[in-house]
Structures are given as structure tokens and as C-alpha cells.
Short mmCIF file of C-alpha atoms in Angstrom, two decimals:
data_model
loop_
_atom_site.label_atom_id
_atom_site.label_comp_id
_atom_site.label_asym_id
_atom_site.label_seq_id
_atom_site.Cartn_x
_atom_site.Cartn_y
_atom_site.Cartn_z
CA UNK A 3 0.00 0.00 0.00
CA UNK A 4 0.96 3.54 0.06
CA UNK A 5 3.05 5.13 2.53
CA UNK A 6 3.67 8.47 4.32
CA UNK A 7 6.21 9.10 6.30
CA UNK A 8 6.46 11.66 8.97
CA UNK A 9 9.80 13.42 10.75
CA UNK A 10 10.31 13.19 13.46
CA UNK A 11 8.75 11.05 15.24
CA UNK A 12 9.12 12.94 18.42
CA UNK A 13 10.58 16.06 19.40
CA UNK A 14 10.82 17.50 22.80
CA UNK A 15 12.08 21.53 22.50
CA UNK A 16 11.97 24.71 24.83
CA UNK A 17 8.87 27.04 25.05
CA UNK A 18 9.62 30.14 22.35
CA UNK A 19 10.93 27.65 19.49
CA UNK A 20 9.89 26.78 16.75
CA UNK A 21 9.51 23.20 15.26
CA UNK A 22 8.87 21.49 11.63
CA UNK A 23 7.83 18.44 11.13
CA UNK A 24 7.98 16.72 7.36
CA UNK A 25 5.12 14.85 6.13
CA UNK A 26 6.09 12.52 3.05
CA UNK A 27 3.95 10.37 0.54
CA UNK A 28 6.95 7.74 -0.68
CA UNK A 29 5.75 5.89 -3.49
CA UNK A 30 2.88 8.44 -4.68
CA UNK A 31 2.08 11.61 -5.21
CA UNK A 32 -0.53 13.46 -3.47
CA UNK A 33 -1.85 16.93 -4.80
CA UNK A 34 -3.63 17.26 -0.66
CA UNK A 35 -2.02 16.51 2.41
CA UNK A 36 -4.27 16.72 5.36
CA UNK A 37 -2.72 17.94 8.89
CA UNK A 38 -4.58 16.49 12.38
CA UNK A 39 -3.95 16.77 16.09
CA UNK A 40 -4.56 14.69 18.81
CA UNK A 41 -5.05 15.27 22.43
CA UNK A 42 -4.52 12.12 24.67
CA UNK A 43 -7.93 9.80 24.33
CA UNK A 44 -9.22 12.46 22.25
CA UNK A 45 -10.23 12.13 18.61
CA UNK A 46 -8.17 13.32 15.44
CA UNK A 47 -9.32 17.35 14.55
CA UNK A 48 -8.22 18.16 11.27
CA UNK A 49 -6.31 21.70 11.61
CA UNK A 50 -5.56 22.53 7.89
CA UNK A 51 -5.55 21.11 4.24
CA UNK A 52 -2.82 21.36 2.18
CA UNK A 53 -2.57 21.62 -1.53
CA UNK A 54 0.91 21.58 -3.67
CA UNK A 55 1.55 24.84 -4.97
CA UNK A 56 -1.32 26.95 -2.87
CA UNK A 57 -2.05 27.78 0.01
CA UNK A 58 -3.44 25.27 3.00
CA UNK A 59 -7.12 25.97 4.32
CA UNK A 60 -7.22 25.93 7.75
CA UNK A 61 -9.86 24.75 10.27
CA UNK A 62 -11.89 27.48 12.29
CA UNK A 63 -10.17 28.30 15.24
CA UNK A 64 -6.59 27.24 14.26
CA UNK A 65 -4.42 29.94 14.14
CA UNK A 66 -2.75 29.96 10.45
CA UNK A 67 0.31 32.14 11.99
CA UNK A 68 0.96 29.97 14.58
CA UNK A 69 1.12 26.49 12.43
CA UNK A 70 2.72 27.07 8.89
CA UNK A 71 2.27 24.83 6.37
CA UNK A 72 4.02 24.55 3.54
CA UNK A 73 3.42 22.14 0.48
CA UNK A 74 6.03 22.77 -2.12
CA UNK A 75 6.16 19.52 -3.83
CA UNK A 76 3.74 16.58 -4.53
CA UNK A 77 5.46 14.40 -2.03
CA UNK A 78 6.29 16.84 0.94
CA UNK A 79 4.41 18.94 3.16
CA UNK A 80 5.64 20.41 6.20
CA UNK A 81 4.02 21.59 9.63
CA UNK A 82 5.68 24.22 11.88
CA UNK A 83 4.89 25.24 14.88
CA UNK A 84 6.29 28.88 15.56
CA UNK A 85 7.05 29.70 18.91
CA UNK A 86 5.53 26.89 20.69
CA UNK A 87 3.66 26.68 24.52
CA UNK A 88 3.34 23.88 26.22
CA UNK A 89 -0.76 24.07 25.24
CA UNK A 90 0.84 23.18 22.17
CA UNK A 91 2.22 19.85 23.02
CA UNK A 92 0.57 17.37 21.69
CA UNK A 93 -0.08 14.36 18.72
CA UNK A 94 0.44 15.61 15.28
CA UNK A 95 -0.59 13.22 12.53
CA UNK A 96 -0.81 13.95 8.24
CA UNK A 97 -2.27 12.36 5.61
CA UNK A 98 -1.93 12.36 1.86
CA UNK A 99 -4.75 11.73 -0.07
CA UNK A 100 -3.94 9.12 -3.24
CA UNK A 101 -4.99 9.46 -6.77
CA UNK A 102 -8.63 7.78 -7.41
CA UNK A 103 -8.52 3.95 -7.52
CA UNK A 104 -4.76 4.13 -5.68
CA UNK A 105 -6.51 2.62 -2.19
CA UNK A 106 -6.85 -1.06 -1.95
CA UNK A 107 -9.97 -0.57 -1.25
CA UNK A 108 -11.38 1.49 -4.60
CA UNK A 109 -11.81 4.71 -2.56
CA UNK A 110 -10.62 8.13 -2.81
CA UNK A 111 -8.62 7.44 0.27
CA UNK A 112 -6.10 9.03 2.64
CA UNK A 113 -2.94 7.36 4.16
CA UNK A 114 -2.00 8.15 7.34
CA UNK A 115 1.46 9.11 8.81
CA UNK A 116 2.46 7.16 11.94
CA UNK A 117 2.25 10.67 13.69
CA UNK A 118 4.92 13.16 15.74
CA UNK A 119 4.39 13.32 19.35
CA UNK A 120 5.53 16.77 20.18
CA UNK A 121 6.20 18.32 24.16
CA UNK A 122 6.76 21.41 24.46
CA UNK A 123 8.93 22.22 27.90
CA UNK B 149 -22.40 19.54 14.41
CA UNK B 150 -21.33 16.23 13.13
CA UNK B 151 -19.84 13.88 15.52
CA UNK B 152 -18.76 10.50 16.76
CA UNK B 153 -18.87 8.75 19.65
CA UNK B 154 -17.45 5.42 20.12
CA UNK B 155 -16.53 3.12 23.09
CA UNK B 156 -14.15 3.44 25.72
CA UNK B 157 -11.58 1.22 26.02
CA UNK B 158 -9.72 -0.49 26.39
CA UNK B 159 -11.12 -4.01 25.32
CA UNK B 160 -9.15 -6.56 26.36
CA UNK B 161 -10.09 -10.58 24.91
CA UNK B 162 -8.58 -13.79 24.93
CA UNK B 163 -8.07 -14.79 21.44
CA UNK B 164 -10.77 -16.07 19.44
CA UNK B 165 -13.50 -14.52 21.18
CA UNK B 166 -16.30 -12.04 19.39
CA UNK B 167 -15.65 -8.77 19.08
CA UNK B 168 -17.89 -5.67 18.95
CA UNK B 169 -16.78 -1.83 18.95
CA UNK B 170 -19.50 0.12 19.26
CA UNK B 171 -19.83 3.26 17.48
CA UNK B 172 -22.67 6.00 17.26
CA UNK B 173 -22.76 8.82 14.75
CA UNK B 174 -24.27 12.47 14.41
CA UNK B 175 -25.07 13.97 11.37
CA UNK B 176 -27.35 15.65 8.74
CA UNK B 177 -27.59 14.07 5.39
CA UNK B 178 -25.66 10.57 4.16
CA UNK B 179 -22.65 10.76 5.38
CA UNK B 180 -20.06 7.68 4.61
CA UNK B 181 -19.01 5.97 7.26
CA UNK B 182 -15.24 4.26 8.01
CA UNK B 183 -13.00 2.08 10.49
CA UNK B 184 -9.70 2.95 10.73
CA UNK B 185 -7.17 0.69 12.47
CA UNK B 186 -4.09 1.95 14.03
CA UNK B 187 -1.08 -0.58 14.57
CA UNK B 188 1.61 -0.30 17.54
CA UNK B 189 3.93 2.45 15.77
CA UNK B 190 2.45 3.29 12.29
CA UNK B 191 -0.05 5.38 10.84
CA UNK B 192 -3.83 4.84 10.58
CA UNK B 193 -4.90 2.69 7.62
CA UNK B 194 -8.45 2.07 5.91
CA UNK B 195 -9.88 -0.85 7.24
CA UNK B 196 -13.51 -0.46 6.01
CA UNK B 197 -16.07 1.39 4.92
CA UNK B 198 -20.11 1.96 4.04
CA UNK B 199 -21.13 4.89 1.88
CA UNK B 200 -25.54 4.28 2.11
CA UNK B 201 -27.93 2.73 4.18
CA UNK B 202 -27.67 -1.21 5.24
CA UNK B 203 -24.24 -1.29 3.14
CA UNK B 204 -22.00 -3.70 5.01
CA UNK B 205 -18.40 -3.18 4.78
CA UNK B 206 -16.06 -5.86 5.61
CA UNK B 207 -12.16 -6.64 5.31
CA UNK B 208 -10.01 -8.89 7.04
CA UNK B 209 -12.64 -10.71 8.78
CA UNK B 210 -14.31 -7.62 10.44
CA UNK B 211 -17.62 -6.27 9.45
CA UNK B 212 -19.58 -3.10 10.02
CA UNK B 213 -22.82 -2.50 8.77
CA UNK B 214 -24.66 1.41 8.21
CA UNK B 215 -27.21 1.04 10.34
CA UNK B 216 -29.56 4.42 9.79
CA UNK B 217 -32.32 4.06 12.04
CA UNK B 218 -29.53 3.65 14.53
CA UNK B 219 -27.18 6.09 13.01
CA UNK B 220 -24.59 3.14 14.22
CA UNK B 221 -21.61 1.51 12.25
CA UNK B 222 -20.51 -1.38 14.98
CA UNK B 223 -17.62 -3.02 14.35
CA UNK B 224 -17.91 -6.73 14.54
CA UNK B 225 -15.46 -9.59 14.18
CA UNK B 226 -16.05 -13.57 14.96
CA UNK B 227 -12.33 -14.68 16.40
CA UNK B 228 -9.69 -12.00 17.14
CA UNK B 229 -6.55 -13.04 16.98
CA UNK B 230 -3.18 -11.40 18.83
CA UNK B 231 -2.80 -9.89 15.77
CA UNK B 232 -5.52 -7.68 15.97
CA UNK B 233 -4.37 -5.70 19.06
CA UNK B 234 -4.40 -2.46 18.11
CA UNK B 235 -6.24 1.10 17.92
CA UNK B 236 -9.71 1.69 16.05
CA UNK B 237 -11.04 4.48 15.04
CA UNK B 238 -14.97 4.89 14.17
CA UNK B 239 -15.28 7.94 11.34
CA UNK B 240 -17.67 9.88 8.65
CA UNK B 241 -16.94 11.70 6.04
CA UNK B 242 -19.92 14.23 4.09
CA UNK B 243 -17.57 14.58 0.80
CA UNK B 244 -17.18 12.15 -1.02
CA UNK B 245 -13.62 13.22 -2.00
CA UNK B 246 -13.25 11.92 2.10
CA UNK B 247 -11.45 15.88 2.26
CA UNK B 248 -12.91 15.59 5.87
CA UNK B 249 -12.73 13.09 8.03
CA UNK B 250 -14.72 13.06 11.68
CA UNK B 251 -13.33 10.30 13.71
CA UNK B 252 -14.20 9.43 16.91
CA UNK B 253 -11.59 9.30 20.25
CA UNK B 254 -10.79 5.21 19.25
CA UNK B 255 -11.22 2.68 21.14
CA UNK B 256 -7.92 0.10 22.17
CA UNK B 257 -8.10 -3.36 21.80
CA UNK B 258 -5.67 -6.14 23.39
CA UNK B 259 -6.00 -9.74 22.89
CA UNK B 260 -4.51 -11.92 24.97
CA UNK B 261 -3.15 -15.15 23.69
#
């Protein structure tokens, strides 16, 4: 099956930093990457949708200036977090969203990354 | 607004018991409806899924069917196996490009050998 990968997988840095994190499709290309958080026992919330060449859509209530995303190619898009609070720590997961008829299962489908855990100290 | 509510683990079995996940949904319209499976240490993956009413999806052995008068997608399976330990995730989608995905807080199951 398809595969994204995600880097890295966990990253522990000070309050006031900032952090990116790489989100790869590595045997397809994927016009829309998808970026999600979660909270411990909490479900997935998409924050933004990415798109090669434009710029991502974000989610109401995510703050666009405080997660960048960038999407230069068809096989990379990457998350930072600009000057991140502990509030901020948390479970970041992408997903790349295949061709039609790429999924084993005939669906327009998205593969998941294996996620980044990030704390923020 | 749309949601998901699912069961809160964790589930713990012996192998080859039945298993059932429950899951409810929330929504307007026909929305699809998916199980994800996360394994220890990699990304979520597809495991099935029911786009209309009384459409059963099933892979692997496990089965769901879109239950409307319900608004419930339970996840069944006969005999787990060790194998199936893992993390699953009940979700809808409204667009049928799946752009976005609801899932709900996922439910962990362990099977002991």
C-alpha cells in the first residue's frame, strides 16, 4: 500500500521555538495533504488542508500564523509550529490523499502518517 | 455539528473470542461511514467502509454495517486473533472526496493469547 512518512517522530524543544515536522507520501504523489492533532484519548481534529503549490485551508479556530504549512512539492508537506507553549504539546498526525482507484480498497482514500508526538517544555 | 462517539476502552479478549466496537454517529444528510485501524507504531490505515444505508463493509474478517435508524456503524469480528491488538477508530466523512474526516476518540483493543 501507500506510505507516508512523517519526521520526526518525536521532538521535545523549549517554550519560544519553533519546530517542523515533514510529512512525506513515498511511493505516490498526493496533490492534498491533510494535517490532524490529537489530544490524549481524544479524537483526530483536522487543523488545515494542504494543496501543492497553494495555500493550505485551515480549520476554524486554528491559528494559520501559529502552524505554517508549507506544500512545495507533490510528495512533501511540512508543519511548523512557531514559537511553541506547552498548550501546544501534543499528537500531530498527516495524511496524503492518493490518486482515485490508488486505495486497496477502490476509494478516494487518505494514508495516514504514523504521527509526531511533540512536548513542548 | 457532526460527531462520533465510540466506546471506551480499552477491550481486552482472549483470542478467538467475538468482538464488537460500538460506534454511534451524528449527522445531517448521508454521510459515509469508516474504520480505521491503528497498529503499535504506524499510521492509521483504511480498514472499512459503508457509503448508504444497510451497506455492510467488511475486510479482514471484520464487518460493520450502516445502520440508519440507529445512526450506528458497529464493528464486529467472529475470532480476534493477537494480531488484531491495536487502535480503532470509528469515522464519517460528508464529501465524497473523504477531504474531511470526523473520527471518533478510538477505542484500544488487546488480545490476549
Amino acid at each position: 500500500g501507500a506510505v507516508v512518512s512523517q519526521h520526526p517522530s518525536r521532538v521535545i524543544c523549549k517554550s519560544g521555538t519553533s519546530v517542523k515536522i515533514e510529512c512525506r507520501s513515498l511511493d505516490f504523489q498526493a496533490t492534498t495533504m491533510f494535517w490532524y492533532r490529537q489530544f490524549p484519548k481524544q479524537s483526530l481534529m483536522l487543523m488545515a488542508t494542504s494543496n501543492e503549490g497553494s495555500k493550505a485551508t485551515y480549520e476554524q479556530g486554528v491559528e494559520k500564523d501559529k502552524f505554517l504549512i508549507n506544500h512545495a512539492s507533490l510528495t512533501l508537506s511540512t508543519l511548523t509550529v512557531t514559537s511553541a507553549h506547552p498548550e501546544d504539546s501534543s499528537f500531530y498526525i498527516c495524511s496524503a490523499r492518493a490518486l482515485p482507484g490508488l486505495g486497496d480498497l477502490g476509494y478516494n482514500e487518505q494514508f495516514f502518517g504514523p504521527g509526531t508526538r511533540l512536548t513542548v517544555l | 455539528g457532526d460527531s462520533v462517539t465510540q466506546m471506551e476502552g480499552p477491550v481486552t479478549l482472549s483470542e478467538e473470542a467475538f468482538l464488537t466496537i460500538n460506534c454511534t454517529y451524528t449527522a445531517t444528510g448521508y454521510p459515509s461511514l469508516f474504520w480505521y485501524v491503528q497498529y503499535p507504531g504506524e499510521g492509521l490505515q483504511l480498514l472499512l467502509k459503508a457509503t448508504k444505508a444497510d451497506d455492510k463493509g467488511s475486510n479482514k474478517g471484520f464487518e460493520a454495517t450502516y445502520r440508519k435508524e440507529t445512526t450506528s456503524f458497529h464493528l464486529e469480528k467472529g475470532s480476534v486473533q493477537v494480531s488484531d491488538s491495536a487502535v480503532y477508530f470509528c469515522a464519517l466523512s460528508k464529501d465524497s472526496s473523504a477531504s474531511k474526516i470526523i473520527f471518533g476518540s478510538g477505542t484500544r483493543l488487546s488480545i490476549r493469547p
